[in-house]
GROMACS .gro file of C-alpha atoms in nm:
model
  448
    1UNK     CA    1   1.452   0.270  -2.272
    2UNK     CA    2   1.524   0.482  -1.932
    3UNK     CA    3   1.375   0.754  -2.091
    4UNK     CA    4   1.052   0.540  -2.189
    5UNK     CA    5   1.082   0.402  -1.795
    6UNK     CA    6   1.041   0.748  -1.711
    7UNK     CA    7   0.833   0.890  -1.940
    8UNK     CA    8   0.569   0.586  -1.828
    9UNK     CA    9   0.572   0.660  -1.467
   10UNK     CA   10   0.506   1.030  -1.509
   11UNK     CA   11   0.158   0.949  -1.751
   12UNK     CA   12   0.026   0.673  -1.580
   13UNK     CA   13   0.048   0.867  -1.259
   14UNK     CA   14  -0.129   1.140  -1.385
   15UNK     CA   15  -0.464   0.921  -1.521
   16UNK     CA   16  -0.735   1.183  -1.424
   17UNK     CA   17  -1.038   1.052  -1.605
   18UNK     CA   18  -0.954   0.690  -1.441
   19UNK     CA   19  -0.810   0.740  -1.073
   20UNK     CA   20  -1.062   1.091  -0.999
   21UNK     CA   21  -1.262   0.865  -0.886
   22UNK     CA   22  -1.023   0.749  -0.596
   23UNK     CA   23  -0.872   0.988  -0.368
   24UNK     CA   24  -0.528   1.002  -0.370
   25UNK     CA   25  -0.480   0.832  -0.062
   26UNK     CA   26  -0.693   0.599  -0.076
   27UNK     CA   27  -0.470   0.325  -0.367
   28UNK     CA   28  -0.166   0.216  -0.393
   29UNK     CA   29   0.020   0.137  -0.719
   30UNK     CA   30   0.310  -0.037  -0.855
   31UNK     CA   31   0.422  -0.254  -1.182
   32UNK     CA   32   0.725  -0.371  -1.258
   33UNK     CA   33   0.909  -0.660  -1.514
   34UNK     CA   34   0.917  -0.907  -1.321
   35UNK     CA   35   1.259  -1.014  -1.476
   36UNK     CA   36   1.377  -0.726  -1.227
   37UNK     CA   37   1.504  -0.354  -1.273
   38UNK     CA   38   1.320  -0.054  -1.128
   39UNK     CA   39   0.912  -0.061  -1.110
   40UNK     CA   40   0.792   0.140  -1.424
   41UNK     CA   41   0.514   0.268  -1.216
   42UNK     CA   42   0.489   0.372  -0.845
   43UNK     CA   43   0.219   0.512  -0.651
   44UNK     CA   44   0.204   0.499  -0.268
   45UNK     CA   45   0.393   0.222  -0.298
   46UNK     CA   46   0.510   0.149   0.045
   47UNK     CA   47   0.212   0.255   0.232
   48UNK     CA   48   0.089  -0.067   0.464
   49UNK     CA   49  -0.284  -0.116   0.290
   50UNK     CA   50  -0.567  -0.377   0.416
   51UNK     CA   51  -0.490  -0.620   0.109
   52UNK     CA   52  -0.820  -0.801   0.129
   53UNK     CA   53  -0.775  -1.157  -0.051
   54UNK     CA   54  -0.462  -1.040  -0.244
   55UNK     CA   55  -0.330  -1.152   0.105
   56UNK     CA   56  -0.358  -1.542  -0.042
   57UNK     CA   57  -0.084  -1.445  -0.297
   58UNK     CA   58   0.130  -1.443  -0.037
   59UNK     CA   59   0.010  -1.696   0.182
   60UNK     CA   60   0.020  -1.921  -0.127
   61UNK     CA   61   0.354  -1.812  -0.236
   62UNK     CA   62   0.481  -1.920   0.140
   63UNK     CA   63   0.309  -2.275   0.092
   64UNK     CA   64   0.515  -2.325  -0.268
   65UNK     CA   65   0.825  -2.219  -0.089
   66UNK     CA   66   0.812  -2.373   0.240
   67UNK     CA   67   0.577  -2.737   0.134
   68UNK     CA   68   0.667  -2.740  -0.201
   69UNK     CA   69   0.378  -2.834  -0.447
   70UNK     CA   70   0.307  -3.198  -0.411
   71UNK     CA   71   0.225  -3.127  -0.040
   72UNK     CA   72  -0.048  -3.357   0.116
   73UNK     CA   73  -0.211  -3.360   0.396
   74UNK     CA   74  -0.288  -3.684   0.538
   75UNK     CA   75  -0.600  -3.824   0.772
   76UNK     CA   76  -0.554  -4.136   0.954
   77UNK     CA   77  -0.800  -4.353   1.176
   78UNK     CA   78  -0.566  -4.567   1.416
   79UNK     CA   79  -0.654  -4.785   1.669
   80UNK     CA   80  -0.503  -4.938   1.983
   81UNK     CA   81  -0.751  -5.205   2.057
   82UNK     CA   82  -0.794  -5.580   1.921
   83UNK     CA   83  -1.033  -5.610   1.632
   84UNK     CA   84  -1.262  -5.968   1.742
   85UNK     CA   85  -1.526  -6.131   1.542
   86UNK     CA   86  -1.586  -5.807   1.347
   87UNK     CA   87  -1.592  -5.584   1.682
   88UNK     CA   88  -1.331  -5.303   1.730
   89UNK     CA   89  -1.273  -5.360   2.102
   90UNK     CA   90  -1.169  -4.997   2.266
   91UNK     CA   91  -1.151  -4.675   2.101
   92UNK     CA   92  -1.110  -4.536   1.715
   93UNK     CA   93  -0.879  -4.224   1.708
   94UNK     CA   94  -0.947  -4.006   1.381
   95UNK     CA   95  -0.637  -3.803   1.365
   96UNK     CA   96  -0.755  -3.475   1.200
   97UNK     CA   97  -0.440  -3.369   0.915
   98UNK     CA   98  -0.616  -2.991   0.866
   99UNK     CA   99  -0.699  -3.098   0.504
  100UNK     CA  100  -0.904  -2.800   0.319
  101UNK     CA  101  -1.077  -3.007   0.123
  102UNK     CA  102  -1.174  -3.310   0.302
  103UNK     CA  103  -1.505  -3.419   0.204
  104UNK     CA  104  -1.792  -3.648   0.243
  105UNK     CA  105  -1.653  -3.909  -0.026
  106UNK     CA  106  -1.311  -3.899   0.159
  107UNK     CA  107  -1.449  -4.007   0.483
  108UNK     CA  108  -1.685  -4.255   0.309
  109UNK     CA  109  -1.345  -4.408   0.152
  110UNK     CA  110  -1.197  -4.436   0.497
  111UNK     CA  111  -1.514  -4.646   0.688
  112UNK     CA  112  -1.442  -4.837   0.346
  113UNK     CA  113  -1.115  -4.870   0.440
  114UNK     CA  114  -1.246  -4.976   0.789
  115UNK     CA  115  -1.474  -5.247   0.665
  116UNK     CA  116  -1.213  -5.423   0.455
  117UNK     CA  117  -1.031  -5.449   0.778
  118UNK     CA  118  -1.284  -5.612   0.915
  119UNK     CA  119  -1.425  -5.344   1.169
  120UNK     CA  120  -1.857  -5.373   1.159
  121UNK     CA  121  -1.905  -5.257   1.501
  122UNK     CA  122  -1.679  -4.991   1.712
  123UNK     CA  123  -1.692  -5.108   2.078
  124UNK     CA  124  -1.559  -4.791   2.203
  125UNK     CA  125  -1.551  -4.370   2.123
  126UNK     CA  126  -1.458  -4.193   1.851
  127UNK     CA  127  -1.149  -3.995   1.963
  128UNK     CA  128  -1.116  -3.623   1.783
  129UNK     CA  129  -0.687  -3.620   1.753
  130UNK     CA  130  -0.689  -3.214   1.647
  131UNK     CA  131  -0.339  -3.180   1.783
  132UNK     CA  132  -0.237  -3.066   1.415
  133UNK     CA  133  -0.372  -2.730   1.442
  134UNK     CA  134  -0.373  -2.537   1.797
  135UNK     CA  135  -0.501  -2.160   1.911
  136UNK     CA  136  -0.765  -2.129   1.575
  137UNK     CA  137  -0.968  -1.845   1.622
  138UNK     CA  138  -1.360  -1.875   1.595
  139UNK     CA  139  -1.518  -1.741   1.322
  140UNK     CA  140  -1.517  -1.375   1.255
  141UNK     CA  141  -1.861  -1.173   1.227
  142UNK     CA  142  -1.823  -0.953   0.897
  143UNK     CA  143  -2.147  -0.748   0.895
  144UNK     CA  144  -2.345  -1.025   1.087
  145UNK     CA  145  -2.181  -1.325   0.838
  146UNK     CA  146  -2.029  -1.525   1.137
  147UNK     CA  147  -2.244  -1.790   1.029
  148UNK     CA  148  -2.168  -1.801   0.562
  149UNK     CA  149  -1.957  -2.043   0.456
  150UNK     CA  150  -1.686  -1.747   0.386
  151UNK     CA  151  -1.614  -1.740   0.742
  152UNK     CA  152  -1.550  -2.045   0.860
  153UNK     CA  153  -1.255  -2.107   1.083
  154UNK     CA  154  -1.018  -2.417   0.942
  155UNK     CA  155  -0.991  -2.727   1.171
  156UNK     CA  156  -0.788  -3.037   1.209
  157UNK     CA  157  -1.101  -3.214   1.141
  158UNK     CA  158  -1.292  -2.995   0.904
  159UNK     CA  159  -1.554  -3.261   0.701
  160UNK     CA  160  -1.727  -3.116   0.372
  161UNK     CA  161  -1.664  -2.769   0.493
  162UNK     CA  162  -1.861  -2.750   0.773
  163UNK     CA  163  -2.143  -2.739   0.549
  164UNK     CA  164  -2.459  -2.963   0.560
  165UNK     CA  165  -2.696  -2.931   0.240
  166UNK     CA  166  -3.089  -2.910   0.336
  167UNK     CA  167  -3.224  -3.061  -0.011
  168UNK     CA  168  -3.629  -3.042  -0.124
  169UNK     CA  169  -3.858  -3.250  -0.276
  170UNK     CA  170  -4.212  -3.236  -0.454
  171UNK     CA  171  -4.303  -3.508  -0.577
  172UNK     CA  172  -4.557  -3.770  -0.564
  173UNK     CA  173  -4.501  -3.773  -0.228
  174UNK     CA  174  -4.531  -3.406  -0.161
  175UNK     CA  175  -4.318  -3.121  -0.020
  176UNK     CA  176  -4.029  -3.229   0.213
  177UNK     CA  177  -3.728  -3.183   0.312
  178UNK     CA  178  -3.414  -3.409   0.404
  179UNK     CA  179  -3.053  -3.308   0.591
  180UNK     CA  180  -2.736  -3.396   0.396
  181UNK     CA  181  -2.551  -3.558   0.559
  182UNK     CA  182  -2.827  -3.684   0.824
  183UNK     CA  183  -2.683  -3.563   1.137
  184UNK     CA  184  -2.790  -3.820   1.382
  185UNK     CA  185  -2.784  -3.517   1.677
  186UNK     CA  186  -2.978  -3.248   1.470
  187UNK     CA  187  -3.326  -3.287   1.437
  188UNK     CA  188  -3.517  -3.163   1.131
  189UNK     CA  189  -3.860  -3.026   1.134
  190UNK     CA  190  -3.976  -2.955   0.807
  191UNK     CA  191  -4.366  -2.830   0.766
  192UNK     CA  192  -4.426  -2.739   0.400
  193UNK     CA  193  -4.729  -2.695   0.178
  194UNK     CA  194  -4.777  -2.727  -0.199
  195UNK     CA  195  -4.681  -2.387  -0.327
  196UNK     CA  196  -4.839  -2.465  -0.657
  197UNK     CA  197  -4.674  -2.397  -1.006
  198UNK     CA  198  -4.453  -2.070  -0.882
  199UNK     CA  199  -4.137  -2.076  -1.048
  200UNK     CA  200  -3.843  -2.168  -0.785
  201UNK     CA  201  -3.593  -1.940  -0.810
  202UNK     CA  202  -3.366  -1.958  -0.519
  203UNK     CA  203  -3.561  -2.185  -0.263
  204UNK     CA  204  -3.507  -1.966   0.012
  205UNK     CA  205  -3.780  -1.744  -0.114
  206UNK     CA  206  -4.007  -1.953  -0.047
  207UNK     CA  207  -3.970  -2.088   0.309
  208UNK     CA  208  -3.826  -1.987   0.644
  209UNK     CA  209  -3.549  -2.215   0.820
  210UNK     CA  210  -3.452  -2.132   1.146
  211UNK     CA  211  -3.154  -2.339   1.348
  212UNK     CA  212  -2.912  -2.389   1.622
  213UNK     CA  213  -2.711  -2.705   1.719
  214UNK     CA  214  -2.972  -2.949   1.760
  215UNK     CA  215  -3.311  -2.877   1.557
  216UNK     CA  216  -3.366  -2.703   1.175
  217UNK     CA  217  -3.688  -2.637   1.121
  218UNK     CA  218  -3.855  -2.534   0.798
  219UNK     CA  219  -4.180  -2.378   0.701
  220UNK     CA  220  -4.317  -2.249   0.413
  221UNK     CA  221  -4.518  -2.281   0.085
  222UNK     CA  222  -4.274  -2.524  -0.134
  223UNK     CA  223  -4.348  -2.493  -0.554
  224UNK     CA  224  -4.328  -2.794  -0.742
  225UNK     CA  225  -4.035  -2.645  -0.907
  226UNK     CA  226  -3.858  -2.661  -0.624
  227UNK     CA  227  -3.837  -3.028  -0.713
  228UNK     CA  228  -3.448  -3.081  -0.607
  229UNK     CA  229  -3.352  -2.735  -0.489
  230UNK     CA  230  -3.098  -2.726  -0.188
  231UNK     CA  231  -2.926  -2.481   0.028
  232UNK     CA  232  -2.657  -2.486   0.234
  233UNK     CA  233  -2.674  -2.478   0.648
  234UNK     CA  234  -2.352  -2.409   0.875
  235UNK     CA  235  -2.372  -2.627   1.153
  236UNK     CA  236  -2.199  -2.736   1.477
  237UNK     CA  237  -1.842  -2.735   1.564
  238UNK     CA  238  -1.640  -2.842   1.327
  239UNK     CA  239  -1.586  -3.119   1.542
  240UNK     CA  240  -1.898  -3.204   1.657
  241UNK     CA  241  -2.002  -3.192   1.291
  242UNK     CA  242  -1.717  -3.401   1.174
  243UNK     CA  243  -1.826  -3.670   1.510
  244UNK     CA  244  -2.134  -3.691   1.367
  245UNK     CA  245  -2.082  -3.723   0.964
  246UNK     CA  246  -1.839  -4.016   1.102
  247UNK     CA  247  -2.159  -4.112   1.306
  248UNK     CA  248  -2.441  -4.106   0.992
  249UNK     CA  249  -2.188  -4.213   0.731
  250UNK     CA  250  -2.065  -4.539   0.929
  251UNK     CA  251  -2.418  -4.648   0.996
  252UNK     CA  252  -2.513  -4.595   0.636
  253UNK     CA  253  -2.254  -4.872   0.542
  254UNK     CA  254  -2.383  -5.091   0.818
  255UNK     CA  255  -2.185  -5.011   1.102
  256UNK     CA  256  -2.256  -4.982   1.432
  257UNK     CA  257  -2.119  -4.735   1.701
  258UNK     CA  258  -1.890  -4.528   1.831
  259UNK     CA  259  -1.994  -4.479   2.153
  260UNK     CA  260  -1.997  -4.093   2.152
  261UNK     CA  261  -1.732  -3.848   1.979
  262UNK     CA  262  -1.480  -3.724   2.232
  263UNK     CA  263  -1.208  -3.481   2.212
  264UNK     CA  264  -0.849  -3.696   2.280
  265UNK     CA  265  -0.486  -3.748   2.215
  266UNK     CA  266  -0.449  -4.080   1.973
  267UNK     CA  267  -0.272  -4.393   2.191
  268UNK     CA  268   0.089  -4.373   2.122
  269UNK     CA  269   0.175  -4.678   1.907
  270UNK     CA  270  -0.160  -4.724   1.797
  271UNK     CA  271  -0.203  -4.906   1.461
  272UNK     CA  272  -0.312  -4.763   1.181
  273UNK     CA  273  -0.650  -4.913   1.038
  274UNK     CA  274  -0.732  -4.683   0.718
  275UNK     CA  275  -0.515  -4.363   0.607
  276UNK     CA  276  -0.626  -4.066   0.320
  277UNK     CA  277  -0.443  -3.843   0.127
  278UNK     CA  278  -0.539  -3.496   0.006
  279UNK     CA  279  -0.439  -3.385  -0.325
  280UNK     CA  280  -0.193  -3.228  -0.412
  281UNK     CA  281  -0.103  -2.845  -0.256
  282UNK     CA  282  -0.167  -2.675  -0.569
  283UNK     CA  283  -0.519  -2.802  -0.664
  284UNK     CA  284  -0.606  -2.650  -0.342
  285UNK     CA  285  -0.448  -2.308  -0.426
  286UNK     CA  286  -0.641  -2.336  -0.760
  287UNK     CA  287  -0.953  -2.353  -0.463
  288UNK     CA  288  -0.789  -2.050  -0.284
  289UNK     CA  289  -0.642  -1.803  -0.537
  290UNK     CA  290  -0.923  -1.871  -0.803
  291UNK     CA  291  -1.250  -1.876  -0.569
  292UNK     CA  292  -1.098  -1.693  -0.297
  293UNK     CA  293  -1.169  -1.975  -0.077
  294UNK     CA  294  -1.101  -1.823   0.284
  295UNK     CA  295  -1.142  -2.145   0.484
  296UNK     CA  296  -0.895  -2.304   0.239
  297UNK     CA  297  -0.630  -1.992   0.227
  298UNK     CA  298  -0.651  -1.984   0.664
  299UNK     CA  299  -0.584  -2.377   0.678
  300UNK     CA  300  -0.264  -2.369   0.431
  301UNK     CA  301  -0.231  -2.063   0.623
  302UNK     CA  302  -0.201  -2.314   0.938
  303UNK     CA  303  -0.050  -2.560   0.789
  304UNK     CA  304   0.267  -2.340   0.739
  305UNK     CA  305   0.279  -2.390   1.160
  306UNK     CA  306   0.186  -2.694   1.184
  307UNK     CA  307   0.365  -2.877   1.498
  308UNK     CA  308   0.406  -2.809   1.830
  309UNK     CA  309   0.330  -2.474   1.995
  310UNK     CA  310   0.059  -2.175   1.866
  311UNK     CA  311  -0.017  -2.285   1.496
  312UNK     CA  312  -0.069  -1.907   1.383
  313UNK     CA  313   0.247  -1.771   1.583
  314UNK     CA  314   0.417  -2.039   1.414
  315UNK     CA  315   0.282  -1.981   1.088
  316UNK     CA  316   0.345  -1.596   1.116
  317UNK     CA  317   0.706  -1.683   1.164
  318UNK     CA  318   0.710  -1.943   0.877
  319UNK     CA  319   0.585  -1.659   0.630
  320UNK     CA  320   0.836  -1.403   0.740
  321UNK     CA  321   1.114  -1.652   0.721
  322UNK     CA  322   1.036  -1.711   0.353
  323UNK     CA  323   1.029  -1.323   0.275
  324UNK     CA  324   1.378  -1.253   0.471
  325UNK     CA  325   1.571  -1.561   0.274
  326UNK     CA  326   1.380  -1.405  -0.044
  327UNK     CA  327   1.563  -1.058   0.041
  328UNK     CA  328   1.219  -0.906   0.085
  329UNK     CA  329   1.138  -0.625   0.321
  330UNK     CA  330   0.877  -0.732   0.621
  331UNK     CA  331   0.807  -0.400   0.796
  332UNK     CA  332   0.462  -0.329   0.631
  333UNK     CA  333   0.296  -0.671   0.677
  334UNK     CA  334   0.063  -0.741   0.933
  335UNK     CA  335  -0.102  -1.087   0.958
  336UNK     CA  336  -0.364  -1.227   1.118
  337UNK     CA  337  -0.522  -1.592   0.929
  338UNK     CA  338  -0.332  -1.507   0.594
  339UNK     CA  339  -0.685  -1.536   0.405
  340UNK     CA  340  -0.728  -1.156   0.401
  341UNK     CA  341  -1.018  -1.204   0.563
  342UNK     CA  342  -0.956  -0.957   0.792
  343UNK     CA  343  -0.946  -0.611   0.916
  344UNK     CA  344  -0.605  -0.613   1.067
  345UNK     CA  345  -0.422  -0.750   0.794
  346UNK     CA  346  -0.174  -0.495   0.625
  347UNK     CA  347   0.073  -0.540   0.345
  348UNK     CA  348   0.219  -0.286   0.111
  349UNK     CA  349   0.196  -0.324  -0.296
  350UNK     CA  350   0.566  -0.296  -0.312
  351UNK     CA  351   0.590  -0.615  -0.041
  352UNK     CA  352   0.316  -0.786  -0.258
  353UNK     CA  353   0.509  -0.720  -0.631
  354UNK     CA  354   0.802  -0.856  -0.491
  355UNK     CA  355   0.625  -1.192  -0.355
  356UNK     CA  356   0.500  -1.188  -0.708
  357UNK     CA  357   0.820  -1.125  -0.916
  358UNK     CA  358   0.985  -1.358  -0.666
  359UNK     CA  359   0.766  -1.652  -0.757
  360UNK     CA  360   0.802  -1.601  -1.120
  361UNK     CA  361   1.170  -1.627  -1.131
  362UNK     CA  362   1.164  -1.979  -0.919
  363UNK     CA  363   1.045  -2.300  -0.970
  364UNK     CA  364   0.722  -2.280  -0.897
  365UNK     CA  365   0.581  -1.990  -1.137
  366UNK     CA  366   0.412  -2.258  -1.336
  367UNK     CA  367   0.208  -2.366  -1.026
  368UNK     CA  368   0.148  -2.054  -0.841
  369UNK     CA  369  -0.002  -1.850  -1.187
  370UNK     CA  370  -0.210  -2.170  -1.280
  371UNK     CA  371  -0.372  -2.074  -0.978
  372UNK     CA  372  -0.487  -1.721  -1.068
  373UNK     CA  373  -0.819  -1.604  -1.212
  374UNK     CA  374  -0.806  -1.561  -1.595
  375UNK     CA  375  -0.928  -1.178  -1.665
  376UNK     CA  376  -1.275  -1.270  -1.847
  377UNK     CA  377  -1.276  -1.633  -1.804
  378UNK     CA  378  -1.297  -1.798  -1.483
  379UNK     CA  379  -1.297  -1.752  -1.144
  380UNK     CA  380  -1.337  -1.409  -0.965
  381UNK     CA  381  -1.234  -1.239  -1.287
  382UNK     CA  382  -1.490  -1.380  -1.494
  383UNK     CA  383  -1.702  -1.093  -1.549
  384UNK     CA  384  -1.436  -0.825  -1.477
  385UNK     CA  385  -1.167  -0.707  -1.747
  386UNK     CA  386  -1.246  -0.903  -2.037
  387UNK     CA  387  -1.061  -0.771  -2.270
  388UNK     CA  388  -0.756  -0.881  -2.170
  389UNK     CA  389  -0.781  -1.223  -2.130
  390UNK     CA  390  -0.524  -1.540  -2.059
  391UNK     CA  391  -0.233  -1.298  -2.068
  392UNK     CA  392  -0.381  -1.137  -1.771
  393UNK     CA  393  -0.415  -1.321  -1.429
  394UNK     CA  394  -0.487  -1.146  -1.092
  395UNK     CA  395  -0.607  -1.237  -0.787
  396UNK     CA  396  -0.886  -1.043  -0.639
  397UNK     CA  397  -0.978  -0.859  -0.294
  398UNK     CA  398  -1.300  -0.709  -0.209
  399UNK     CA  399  -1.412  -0.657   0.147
  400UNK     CA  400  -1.628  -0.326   0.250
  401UNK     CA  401  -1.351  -0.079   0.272
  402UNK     CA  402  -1.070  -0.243   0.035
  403UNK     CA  403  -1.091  -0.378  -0.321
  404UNK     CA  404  -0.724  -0.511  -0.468
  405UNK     CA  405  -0.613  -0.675  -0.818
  406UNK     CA  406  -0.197  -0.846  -0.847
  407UNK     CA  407  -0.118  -1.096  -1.066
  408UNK     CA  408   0.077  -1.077  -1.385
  409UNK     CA  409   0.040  -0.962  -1.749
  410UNK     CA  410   0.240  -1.084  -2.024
  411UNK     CA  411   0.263  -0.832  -2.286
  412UNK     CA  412   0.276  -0.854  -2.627
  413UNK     CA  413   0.623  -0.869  -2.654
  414UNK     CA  414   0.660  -1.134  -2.408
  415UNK     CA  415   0.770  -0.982  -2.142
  416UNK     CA  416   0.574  -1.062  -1.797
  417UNK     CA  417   0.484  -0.755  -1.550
  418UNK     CA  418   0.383  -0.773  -1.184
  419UNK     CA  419   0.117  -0.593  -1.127
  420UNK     CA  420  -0.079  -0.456  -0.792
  421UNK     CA  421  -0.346  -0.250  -0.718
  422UNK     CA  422  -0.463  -0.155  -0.354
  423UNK     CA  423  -0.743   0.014  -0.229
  424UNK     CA  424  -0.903   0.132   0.088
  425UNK     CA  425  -1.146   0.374   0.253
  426UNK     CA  426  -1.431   0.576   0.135
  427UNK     CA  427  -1.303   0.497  -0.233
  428UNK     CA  428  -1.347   0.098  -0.196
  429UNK     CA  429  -1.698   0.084  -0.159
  430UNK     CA  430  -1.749   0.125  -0.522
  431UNK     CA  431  -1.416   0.096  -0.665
  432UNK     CA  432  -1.425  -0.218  -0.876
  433UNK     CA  433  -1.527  -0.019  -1.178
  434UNK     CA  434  -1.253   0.223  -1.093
  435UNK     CA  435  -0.989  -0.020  -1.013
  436UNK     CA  436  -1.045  -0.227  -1.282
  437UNK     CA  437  -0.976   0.092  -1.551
  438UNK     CA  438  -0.704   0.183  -1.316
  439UNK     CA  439  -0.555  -0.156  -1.411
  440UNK     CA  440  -0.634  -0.138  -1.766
  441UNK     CA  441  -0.529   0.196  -1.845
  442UNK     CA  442  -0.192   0.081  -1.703
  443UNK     CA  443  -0.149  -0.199  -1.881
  444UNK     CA  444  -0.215  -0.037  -2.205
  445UNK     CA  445   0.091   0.104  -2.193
  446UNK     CA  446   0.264  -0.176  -2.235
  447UNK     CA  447   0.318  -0.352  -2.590
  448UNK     CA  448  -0.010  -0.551  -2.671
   0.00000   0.00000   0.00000
């Protein structure tokens, strides 16, 4: 077996017709059983590497260890006032719990909530409590993307993603356009014409939409086709936009009020008049690790340092705990928002295949490798590696100048691997193709 150890790490280093296309130090390199012994394969394995997404594996990996997987976070609206005659008399605090995935039908469920209690009419403001989360840096501009949904920041109040859907019509009625939610401080101008019978495609073809905080406006030439076509708008703060999806959303149900939305602290003893639940930790990491959801990854990211003090210095420290008491070796990583979203961010493939054989020796394996793409089936691996796959599952990195694969591989014989593949520079740029034979080639090796 030593011998066959040996023999392996001398061929698979030497793969001309699959790594020429990547300079030598441009990857990184390493697989190993995760059941432990020596890795079978090692190339540059220490080198500190911009680990794109593949940075969520150990975000995620953190969150198991430190939340445990039936983690919630929760979103409460409390109250110190006197409800009278169906009139909330003071102020509603929304106390923002930094839930990824809080959505339209969440908040809806709350007013709900709110109604059965008796509340029609809220006297006073809406109070934004985002004391869960402190110090979040804005969104970053990747090539002029500041404003895609991939780089939005996480807040304690984040509502549907930040996202508000601008939906079409043509109809009987002609071509229009309607917000979703209707953002009672953002004014739409839409001014379309009948485009006729072009086919739709995506409806952004067709028309122009400009924006900022307070108007959208739309023009174009709209096809009947378009009949029900939507696109997605980033909007506001995430506070502002949460304010005013409370705002639309209340008066849909027949509410009336708040005041305004203010930033505040919640009243100290203040009752609590509806409460929410997120699910549980790991169907957001399915979110995270199998759509590379940044704006998920940065908020359990947050979440980690959640409490008093700076939320990312205390989430830093929460992820390095969880390496030292797992006996792994720190000095390569370099974190920023643990989404890998990021052009600081630094971790080596050694540091990443020991997060990974870590997890699948505790009690979580089951959890954390649910949450990885399936080579050929679903998520980010959908189109990539096909034919290899449920025994293959690796998360996925891509940014300009770094592309990464780690996950696992279970071979034929049963035995499980760790496997990760870095790399950056000049040789990223078109280095899926590359990365993904780099990968393969490997893992043929191994019993099938």
């Amino acid at each position: 077996m030593t011998r066959w150890i040996a023999h392996f790490a001398v061929a698979a280093l030497s793969l001309p017709a699959v790594a020429a296309p990547l300079a030598a130090g441009d990857y990184a390199l390493w697989l190993a059983p995760v059941d432990g012994g020596a890795p079978l394969l090692e190339h540059r394995a220490d080198a500190a590497m911009n680990p794109a997404s593949t940075m969520k594996l150990v975000t995620s990996w953190a969150a198991l260890q430190t939340l445990g997987p039936n983690y919630r976070w929760r979103t409460r609206f409390v109250s110190a006032a006197p409800i009278e005659s169906g009139v909330l008399k003071g102020d509603l605090a929304w106390i923002g719990g930094g839930e990824p995935r809080f959505r339209d039908g969440d908040l809806i469920a709350m007013l709900r909530e709110l109604r059965r209690r008796g509340v029609r009419e809220i006297a006073g403001n809406l109070v934004l409590d985002g004391s869960t989360f402190s110090r979040v840096a804005p969104a970053a501009d990747f090539n002029g993307d500041a404003e895609r949904v991939f780089t939005i920041p996480p807040d304690a109040h984040l509502t549907n993603l930040k996202v508000a859907w601008l939906q079409f019509f043509h109809d009987g009625a002609g071509p229009r356009a309607a917000l979703d939610p209707a953002l009672p401080g953002v004014t739409l101008d839409a001014r379309l014409v009948d485009g006729g019978e072009l086919p739709c495609g995506d409806v952004r073809g067709h028309v122009a939409i400009r924006h900022d905080d307070a108007r959208v406006e739309v023009t174009g030439r709209l096809p009947r086709g378009c009949d029900g076509a939507q696109t997605y708008l980033n909007l506001l703060s995430a506070r502002d936009f949460a304010g005013q999806s409370f705002a639309a959303l209340w008066r849909e149900l027949g509410g009336a009020g708040p005041r305004a939305a203010v930033s505040g602290a919640a009243p100290a003893g203040a009752a609590v008049l509806a409460e929410r639940e997120s699910a549980p930790l790991t169907a957001v990491l399915a979110d995270v690790n199998k759509h590379s959801n940044n704006t998920m990854a940065r908020a359990v990211y947050l979440t980690l340092g959640r409490g008093p003090g700076d939320t990312p210095a205390n989430a830093e420290r929460a992820v390095r705990q969880s390496l030292a008491e797992a006996g792994i070796a720190d000095e390569a990583l370099v974190l920023e928002n643990g989404s890998g979203l990021s052009r600081r961010e630094r971790v080596s493939a050694r540091l990443l295949g020991e997060v990974l054989r870590h997890a699948a020796r505790g009690p979580w394996y089951a959890e954390f490798a649910a949450s990885l793409p399936i080579a050929g089936e679903d998520g980010t691996l959908q189109k990539r590696l096909k034919d290899w796959g449920p025994r293959l599952r690796l998360k996925t990195g891509t940014l300009a100048d770094a592309r990464a694969l780690a996950g696992y591989y279970q071979a034929g014989d049963g035995r499980r691997y760790a496997l990760v593949a870095l790399v950056n520079g000049q040789s990223a740029a078109s280095s899926n193709g590359a990365i993904d034979a780099l990968v393969a080639e490997a893992l043929a090796r191994l019993p099938r």
